[in-house]
CSV table of C-alpha atoms and ligand atoms in Angstrom, one decimal:
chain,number,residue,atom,x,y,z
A,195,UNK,CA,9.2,11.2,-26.3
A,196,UNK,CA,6.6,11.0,-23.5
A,197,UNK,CA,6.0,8.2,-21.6
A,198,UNK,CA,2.5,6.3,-21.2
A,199,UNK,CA,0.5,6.7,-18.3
A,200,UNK,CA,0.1,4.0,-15.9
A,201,UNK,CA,-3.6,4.2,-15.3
A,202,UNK,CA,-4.3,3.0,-11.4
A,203,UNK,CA,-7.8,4.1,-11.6
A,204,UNK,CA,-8.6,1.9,-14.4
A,205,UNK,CA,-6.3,-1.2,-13.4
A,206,UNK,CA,-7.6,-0.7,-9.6
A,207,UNK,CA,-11.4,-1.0,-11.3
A,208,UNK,CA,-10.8,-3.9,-13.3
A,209,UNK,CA,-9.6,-5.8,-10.3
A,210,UNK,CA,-12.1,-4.8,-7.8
A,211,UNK,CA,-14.7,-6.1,-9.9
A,212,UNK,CA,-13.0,-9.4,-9.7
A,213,UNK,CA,-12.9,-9.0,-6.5
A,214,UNK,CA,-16.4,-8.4,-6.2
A,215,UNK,CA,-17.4,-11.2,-7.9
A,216,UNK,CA,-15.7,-13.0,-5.6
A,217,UNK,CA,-17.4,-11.4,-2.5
A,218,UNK,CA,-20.6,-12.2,-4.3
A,219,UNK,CA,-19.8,-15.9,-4.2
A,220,UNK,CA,-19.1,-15.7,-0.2
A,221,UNK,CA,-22.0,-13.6,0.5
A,222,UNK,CA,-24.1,-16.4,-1.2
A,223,UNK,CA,-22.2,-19.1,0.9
A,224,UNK,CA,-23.6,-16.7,4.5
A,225,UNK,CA,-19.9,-15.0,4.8
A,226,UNK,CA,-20.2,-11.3,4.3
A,227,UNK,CA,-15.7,-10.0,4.7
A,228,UNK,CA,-15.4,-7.6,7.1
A,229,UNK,CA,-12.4,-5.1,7.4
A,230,UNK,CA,-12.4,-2.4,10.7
A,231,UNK,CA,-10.2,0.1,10.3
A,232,UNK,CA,-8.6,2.1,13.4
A,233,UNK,CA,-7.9,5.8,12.9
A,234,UNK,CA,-6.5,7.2,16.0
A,235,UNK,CA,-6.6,11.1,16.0
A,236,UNK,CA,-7.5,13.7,13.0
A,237,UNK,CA,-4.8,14.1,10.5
A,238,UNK,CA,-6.4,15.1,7.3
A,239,UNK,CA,-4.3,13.1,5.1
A,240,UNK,CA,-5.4,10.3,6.9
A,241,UNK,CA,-8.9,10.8,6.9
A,242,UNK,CA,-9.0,11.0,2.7
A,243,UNK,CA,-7.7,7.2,2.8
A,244,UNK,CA,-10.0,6.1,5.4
A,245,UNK,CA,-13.0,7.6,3.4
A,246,UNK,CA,-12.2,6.2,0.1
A,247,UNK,CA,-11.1,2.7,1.7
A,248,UNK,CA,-14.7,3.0,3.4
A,249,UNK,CA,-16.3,4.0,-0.2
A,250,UNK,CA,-14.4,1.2,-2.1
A,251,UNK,CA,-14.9,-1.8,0.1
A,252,UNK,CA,-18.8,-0.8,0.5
A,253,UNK,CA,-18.4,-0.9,-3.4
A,254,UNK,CA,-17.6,-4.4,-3.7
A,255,UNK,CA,-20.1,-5.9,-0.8
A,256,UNK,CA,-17.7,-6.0,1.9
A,257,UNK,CA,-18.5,-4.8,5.4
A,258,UNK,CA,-16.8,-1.5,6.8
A,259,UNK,CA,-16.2,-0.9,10.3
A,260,UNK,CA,-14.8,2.7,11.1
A,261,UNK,CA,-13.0,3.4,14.6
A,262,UNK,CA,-12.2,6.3,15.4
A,263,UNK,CA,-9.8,7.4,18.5
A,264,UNK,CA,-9.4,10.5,20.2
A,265,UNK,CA,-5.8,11.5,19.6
A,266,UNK,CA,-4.6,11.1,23.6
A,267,UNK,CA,-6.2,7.3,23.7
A,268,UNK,CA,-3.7,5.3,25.9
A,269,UNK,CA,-1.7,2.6,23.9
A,270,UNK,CA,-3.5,0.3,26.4
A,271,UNK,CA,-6.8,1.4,24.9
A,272,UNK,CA,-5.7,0.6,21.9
A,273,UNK,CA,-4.6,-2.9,22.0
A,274,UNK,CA,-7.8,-3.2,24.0
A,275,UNK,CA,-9.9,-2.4,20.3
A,276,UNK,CA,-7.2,-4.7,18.8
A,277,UNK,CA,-7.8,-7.6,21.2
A,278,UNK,CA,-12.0,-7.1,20.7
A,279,UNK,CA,-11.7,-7.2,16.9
A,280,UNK,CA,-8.9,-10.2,16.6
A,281,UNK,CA,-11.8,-11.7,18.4
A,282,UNK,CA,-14.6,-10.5,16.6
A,283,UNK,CA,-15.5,-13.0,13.6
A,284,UNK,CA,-17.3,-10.8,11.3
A,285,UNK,CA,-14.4,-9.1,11.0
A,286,UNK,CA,-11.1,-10.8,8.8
A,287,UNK,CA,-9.3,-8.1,8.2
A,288,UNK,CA,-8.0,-5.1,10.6
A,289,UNK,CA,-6.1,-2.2,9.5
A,290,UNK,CA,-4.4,0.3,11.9
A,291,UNK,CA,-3.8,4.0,10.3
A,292,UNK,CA,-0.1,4.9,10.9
A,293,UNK,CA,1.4,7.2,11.7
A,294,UNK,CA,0.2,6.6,15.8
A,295,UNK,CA,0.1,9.5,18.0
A,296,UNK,CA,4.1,9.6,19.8
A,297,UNK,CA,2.9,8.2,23.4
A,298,UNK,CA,1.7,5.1,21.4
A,299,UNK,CA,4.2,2.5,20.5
A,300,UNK,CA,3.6,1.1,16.7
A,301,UNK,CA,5.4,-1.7,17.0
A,302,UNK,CA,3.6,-3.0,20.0
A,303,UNK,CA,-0.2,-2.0,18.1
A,304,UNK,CA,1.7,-4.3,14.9
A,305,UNK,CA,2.5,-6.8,16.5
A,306,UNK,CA,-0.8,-7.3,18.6
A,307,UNK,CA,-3.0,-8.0,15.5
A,308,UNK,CA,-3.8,-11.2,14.8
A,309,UNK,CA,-1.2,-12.0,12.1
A,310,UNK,CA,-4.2,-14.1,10.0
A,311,UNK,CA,-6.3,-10.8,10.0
A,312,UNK,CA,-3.0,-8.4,9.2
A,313,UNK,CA,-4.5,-7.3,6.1
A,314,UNK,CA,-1.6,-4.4,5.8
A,315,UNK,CA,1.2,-7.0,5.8
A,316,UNK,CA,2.8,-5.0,8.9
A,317,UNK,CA,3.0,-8.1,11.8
A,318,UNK,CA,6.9,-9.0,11.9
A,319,UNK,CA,5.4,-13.0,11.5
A,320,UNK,CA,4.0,-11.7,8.0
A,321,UNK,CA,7.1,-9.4,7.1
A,322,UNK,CA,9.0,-12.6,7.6
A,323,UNK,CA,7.2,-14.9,5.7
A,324,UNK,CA,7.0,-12.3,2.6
A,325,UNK,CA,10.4,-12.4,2.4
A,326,UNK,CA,11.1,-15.8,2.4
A,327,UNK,CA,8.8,-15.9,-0.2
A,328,UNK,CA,5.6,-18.0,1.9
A,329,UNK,CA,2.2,-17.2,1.2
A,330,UNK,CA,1.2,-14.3,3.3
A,331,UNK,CA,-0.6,-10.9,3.2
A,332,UNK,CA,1.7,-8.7,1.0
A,333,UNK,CA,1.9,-5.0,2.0
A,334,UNK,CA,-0.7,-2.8,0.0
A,335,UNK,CA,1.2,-0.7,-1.5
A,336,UNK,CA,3.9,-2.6,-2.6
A,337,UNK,CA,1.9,-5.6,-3.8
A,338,UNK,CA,-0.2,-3.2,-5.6
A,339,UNK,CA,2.9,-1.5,-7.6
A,340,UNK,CA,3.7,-5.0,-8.8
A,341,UNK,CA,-0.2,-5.1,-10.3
A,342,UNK,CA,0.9,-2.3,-11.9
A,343,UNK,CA,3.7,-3.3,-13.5
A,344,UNK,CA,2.5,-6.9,-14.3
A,345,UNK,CA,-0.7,-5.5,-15.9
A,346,UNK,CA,1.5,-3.0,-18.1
A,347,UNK,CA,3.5,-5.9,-19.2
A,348,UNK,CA,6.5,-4.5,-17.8
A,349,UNK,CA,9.6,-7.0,-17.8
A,350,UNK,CA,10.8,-7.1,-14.0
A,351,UNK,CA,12.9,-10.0,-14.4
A,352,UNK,CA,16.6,-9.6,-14.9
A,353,UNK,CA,16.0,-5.4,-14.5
A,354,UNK,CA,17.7,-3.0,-12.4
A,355,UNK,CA,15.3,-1.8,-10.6
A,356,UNK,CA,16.2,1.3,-8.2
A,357,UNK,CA,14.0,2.2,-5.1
A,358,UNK,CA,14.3,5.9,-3.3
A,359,UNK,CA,13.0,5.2,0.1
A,360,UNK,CA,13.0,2.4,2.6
A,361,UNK,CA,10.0,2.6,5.2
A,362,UNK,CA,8.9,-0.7,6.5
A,363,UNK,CA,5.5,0.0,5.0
A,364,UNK,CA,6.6,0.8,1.4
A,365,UNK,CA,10.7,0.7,0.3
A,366,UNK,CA,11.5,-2.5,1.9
A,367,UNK,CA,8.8,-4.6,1.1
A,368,UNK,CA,8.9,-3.1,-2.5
A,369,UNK,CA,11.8,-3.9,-2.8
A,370,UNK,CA,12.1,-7.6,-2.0
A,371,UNK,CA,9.1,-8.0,-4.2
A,372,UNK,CA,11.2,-6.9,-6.9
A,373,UNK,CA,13.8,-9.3,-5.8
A,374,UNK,CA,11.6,-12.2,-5.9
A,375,UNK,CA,10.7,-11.5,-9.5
A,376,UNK,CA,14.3,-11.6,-10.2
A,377,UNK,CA,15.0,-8.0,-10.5
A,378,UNK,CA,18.7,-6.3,-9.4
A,379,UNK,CA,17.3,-4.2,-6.6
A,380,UNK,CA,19.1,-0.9,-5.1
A,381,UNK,CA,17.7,0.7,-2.3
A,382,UNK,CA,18.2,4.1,-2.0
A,383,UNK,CA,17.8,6.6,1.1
A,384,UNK,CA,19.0,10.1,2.7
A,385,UNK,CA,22.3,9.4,3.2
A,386,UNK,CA,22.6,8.5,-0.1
A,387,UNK,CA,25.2,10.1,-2.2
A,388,UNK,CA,25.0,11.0,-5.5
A,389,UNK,CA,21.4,10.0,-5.7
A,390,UNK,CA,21.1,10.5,-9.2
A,391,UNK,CA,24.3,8.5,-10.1
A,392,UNK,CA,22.0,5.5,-8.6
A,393,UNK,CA,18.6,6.2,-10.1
A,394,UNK,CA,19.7,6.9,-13.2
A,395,UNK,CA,21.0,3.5,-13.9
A,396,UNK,CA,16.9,2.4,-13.5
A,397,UNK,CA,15.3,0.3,-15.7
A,398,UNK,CA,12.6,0.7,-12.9
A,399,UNK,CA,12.8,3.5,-11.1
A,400,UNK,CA,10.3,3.9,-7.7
A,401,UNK,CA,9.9,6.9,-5.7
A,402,UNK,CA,8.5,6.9,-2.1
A,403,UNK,CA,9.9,9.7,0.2
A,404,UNK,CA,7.2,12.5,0.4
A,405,UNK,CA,8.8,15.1,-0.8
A,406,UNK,CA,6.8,17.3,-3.7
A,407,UNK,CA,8.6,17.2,-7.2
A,408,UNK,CA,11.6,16.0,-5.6
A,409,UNK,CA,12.9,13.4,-8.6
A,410,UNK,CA,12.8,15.2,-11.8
A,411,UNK,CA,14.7,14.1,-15.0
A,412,UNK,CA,17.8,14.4,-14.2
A,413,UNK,CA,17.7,11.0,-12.2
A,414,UNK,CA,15.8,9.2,-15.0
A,415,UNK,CA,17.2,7.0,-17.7
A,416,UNK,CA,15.6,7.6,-21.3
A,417,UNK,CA,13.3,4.8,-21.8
A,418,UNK,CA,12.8,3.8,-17.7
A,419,UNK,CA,9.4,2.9,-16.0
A,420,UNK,CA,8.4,5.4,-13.5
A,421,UNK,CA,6.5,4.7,-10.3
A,422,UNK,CA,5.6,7.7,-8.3
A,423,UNK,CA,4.6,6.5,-4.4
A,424,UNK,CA,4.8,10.1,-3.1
A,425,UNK,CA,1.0,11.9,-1.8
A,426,UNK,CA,2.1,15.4,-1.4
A,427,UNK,CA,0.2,18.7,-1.5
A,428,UNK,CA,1.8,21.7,-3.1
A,429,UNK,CA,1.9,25.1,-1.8
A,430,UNK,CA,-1.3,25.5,-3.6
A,431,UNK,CA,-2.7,22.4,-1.8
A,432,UNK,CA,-2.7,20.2,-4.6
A,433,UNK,CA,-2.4,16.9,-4.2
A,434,UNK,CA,1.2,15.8,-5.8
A,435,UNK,CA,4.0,13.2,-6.0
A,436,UNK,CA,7.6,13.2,-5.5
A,437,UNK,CA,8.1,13.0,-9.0
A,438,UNK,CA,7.6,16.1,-11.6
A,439,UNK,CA,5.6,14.5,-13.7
A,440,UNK,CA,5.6,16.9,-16.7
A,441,UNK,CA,9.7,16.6,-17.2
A,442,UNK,CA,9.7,13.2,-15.8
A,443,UNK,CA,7.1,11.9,-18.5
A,444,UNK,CA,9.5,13.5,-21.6
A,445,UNK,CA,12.4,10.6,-20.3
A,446,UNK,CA,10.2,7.5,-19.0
A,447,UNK,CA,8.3,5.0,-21.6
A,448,UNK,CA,5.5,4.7,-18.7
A,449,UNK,CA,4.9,6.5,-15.6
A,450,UNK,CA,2.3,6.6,-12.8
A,451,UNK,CA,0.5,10.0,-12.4
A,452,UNK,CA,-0.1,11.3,-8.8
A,453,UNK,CA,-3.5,11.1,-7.9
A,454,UNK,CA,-4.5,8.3,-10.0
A,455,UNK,CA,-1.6,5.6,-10.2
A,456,UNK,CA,-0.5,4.0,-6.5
A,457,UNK,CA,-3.3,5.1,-4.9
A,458,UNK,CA,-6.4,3.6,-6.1
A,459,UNK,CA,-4.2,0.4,-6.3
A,460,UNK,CA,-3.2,0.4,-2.5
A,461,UNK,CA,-6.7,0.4,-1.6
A,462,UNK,CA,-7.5,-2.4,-4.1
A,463,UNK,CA,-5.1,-4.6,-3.0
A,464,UNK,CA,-6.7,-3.7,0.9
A,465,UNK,CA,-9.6,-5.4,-0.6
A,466,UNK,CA,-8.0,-8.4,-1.9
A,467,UNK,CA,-6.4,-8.8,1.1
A,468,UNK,CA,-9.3,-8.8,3.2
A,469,UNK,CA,-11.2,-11.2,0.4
A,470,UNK,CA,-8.4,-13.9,1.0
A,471,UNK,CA,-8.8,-13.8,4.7
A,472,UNK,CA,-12.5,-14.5,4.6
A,473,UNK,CA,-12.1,-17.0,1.6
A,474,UNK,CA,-9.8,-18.9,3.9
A,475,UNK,CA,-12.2,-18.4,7.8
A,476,UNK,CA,-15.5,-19.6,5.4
A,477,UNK,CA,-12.6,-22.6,4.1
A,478,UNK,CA,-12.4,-23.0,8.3
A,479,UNK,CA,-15.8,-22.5,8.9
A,480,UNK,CA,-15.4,-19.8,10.8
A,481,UNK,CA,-17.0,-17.0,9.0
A,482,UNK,CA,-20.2,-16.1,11.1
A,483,UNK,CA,-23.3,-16.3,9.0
A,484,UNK,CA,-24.3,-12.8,8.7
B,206,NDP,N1,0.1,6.0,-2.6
B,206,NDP,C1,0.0,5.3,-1.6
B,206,NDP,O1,-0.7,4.3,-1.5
B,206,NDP,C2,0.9,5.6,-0.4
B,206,NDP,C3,1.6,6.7,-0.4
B,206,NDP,N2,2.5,7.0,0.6
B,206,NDP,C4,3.3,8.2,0.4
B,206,NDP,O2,4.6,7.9,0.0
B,206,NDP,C5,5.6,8.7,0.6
B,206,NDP,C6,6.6,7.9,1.4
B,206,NDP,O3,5.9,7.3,2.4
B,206,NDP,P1,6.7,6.4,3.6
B,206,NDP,O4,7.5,5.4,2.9
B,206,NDP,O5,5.7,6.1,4.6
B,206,NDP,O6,7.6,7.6,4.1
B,206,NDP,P2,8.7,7.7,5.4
B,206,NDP,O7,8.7,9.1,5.7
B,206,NDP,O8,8.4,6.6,6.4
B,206,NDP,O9,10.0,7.3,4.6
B,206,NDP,C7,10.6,8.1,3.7
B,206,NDP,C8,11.9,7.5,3.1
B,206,NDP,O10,12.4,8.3,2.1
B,206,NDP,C9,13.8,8.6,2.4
B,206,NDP,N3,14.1,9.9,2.0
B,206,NDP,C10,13.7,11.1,2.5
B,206,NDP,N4,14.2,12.1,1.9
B,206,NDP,C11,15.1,11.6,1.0
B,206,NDP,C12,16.0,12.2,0.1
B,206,NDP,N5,16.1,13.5,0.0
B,206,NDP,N6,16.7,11.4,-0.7
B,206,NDP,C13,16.6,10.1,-0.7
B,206,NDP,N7,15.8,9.5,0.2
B,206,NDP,C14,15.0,10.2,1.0
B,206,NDP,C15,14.0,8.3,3.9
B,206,NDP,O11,15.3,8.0,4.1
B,206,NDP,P3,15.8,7.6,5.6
B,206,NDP,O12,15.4,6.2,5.8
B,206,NDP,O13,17.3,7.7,5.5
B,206,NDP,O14,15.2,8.6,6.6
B,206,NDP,C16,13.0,7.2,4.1
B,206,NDP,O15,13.6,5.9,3.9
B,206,NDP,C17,4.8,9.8,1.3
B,206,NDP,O16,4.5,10.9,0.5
B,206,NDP,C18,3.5,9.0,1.7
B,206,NDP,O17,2.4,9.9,1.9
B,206,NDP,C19,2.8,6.1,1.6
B,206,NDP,C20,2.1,5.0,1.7
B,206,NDP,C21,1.1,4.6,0.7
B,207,GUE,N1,-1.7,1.1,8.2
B,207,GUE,C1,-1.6,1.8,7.1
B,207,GUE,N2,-1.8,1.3,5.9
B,207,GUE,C2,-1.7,2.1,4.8
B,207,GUE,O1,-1.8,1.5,3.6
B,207,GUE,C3,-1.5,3.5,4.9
B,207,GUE,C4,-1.3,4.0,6.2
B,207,GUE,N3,-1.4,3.2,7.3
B,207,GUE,N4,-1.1,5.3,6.3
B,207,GUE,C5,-1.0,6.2,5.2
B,207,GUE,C6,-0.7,5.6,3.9
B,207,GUE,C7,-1.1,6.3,2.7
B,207,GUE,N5,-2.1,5.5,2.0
B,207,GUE,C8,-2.8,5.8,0.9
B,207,GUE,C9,-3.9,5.1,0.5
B,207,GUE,C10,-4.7,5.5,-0.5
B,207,GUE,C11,-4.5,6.7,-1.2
B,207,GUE,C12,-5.4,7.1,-2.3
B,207,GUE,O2,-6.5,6.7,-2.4
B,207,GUE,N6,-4.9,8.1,-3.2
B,207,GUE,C13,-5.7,8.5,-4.3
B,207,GUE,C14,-6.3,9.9,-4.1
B,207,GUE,C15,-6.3,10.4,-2.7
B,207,GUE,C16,-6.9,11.8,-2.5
B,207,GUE,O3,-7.6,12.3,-3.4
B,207,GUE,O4,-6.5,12.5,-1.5
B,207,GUE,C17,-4.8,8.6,-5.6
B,207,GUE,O5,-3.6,8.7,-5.4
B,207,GUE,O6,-5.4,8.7,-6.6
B,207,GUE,C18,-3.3,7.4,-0.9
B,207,GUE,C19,-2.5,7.0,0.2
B,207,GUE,C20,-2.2,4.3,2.7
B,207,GUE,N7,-1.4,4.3,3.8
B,208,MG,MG1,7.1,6.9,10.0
């Protein structure tokens, strides 16, 4: 057997036309969506997301705003570039790249942007309300694996669904997405025992711990759905998931390759975000005519 591929490029493509359909409409209307995006030092890794977020949401018609911060900027700075763009009304979305330098604490830099313009889902208010279920921003990466899976007419309802990996910006949230569409969620993490015990009872198996071809098929049920968050490079420098593919594909009946599955998606649902938020400031009248 080997499993289908879950094709992110092409899923992420068909949606961001949508999208910019959509943009289309608002631009006509004097509202050009604007998302800024802070990027506070220079890791590499960070700097391939920043440029394809900045490529994709010029792509659709939306307005880009890059700022970038010496790595020693003082948390108080940074809250200051918070404070000017929760302020600025060309811009309804704002997107802060984490990790932050040490010396800067993220939970203050969260919780300082303006939960209506919290594109990334992050703000506690917004955590909160996605998890009793309110309408909200829903973290990228998470709402996007749920595209995925919907678009793949994959069955979430009463299916076990197993997640390795429980950061506040991916695990969690993934999880009580899951929950929400009625799956039987089990979190997993690195005090886990027996990992494989757990994962292989997945009729939905997702993977986000950053560790390069670290769930293999051992840990996978014949027949599961595979969802590989990891964006590793190997010792070649190749980008890579936390899932070997190759072995992993022979068990799974669909899997999502690394690049080209959660990836492209993330930064589609970015965009939807940031569409919503200047659907609802032109609602308010609040866009500024451009
Ligand atoms: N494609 C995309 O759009 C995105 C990709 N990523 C990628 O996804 C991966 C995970 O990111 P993120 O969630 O931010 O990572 P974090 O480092 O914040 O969290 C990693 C999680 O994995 C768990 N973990 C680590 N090692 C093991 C192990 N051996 N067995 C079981 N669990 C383990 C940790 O457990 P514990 O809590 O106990 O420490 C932790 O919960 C990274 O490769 C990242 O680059 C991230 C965001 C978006
Ligand atoms: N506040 C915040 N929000 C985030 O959403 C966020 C973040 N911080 N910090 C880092 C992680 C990681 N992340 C990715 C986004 C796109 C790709 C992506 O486009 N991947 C492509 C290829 C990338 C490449 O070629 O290097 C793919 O998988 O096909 C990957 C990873 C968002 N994150
Ligand atoms: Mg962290």
């Amino acid at each position: 057997m080997s499993g289908k591929l879950i094709d992110g490029i092409a899923i992420g493509k068909e949606i961001r036309e949508e999208i910019k359909a959509r943009v289309s409409d608002l631009k006509a209307g004097g509202c050009t969506p604007g998302l800024a995006v802070i990027l506070v030092g220079d890791n590499q890794a960070s700097r391939t997301y920043v440029t394809n977020k900045e490529k994709s949401s010029k792509e659709v018609g939306m307005k880009s705003e890059l700022i970038e911060l010496p790595v020693s900027v003082s948390e108080e700075e940074l809250l200051g570039h918070v404070t000017r763009l929760n302020n600025d009304q060309s811009i309804h979305g704002i997107l802060v790249q984490l990790p932050l330098p040490t010396h800067i604490n993220e939970n203050h830099v969260i919780s300082a942007i303006d939960p209506s313009k919290d594109v990334d889902g992050f703000h506690p208010v917004n955590v909160g309300k996605m998890i009793i279920g309110q309408k909200t921003f829903l973290s990228c990466t998470p709402y996007g694996i749920i595209k995925l899976l919907e678009r793949t007419n994959t069955e979430i309802s009463g299916k076990h669904a197993v997640i390795v990996g429980r950061s506040n910006i991916v695990g969690k949230p993934m999880g009580q997405l899951l929950l929400q569409r009625d799956a039987t969620v089990t979190y997993c993490h690195s005090k886990t025992k027996d990992l494989a015990e757990f994962t292989k009872q997945a009729d939905i198996l997702i993977v986000a711990i950053g560790k390069t071809k670290f769930v293999s098929e051992e840990h996978i049920k014949k027949g599961a759905v595979v969802i590989d968050v990891g964006m590793n490079r190997d010792e070649n420098g190749k980008l890579c998931g936390d899932v070997d593919f190759d072995k992993a594909r022979e068990k799974a009946s669909a899997i999502t390759p690394v690049p080209g599955g959660v990836g492209p998606m993330t930064i589609t649902m970015l965009l939807k975000n940031t569409l919503h938020s200047a659907e609802e400031a032109f609602k308010k009248e609040t866009c500024t005519k451009q």
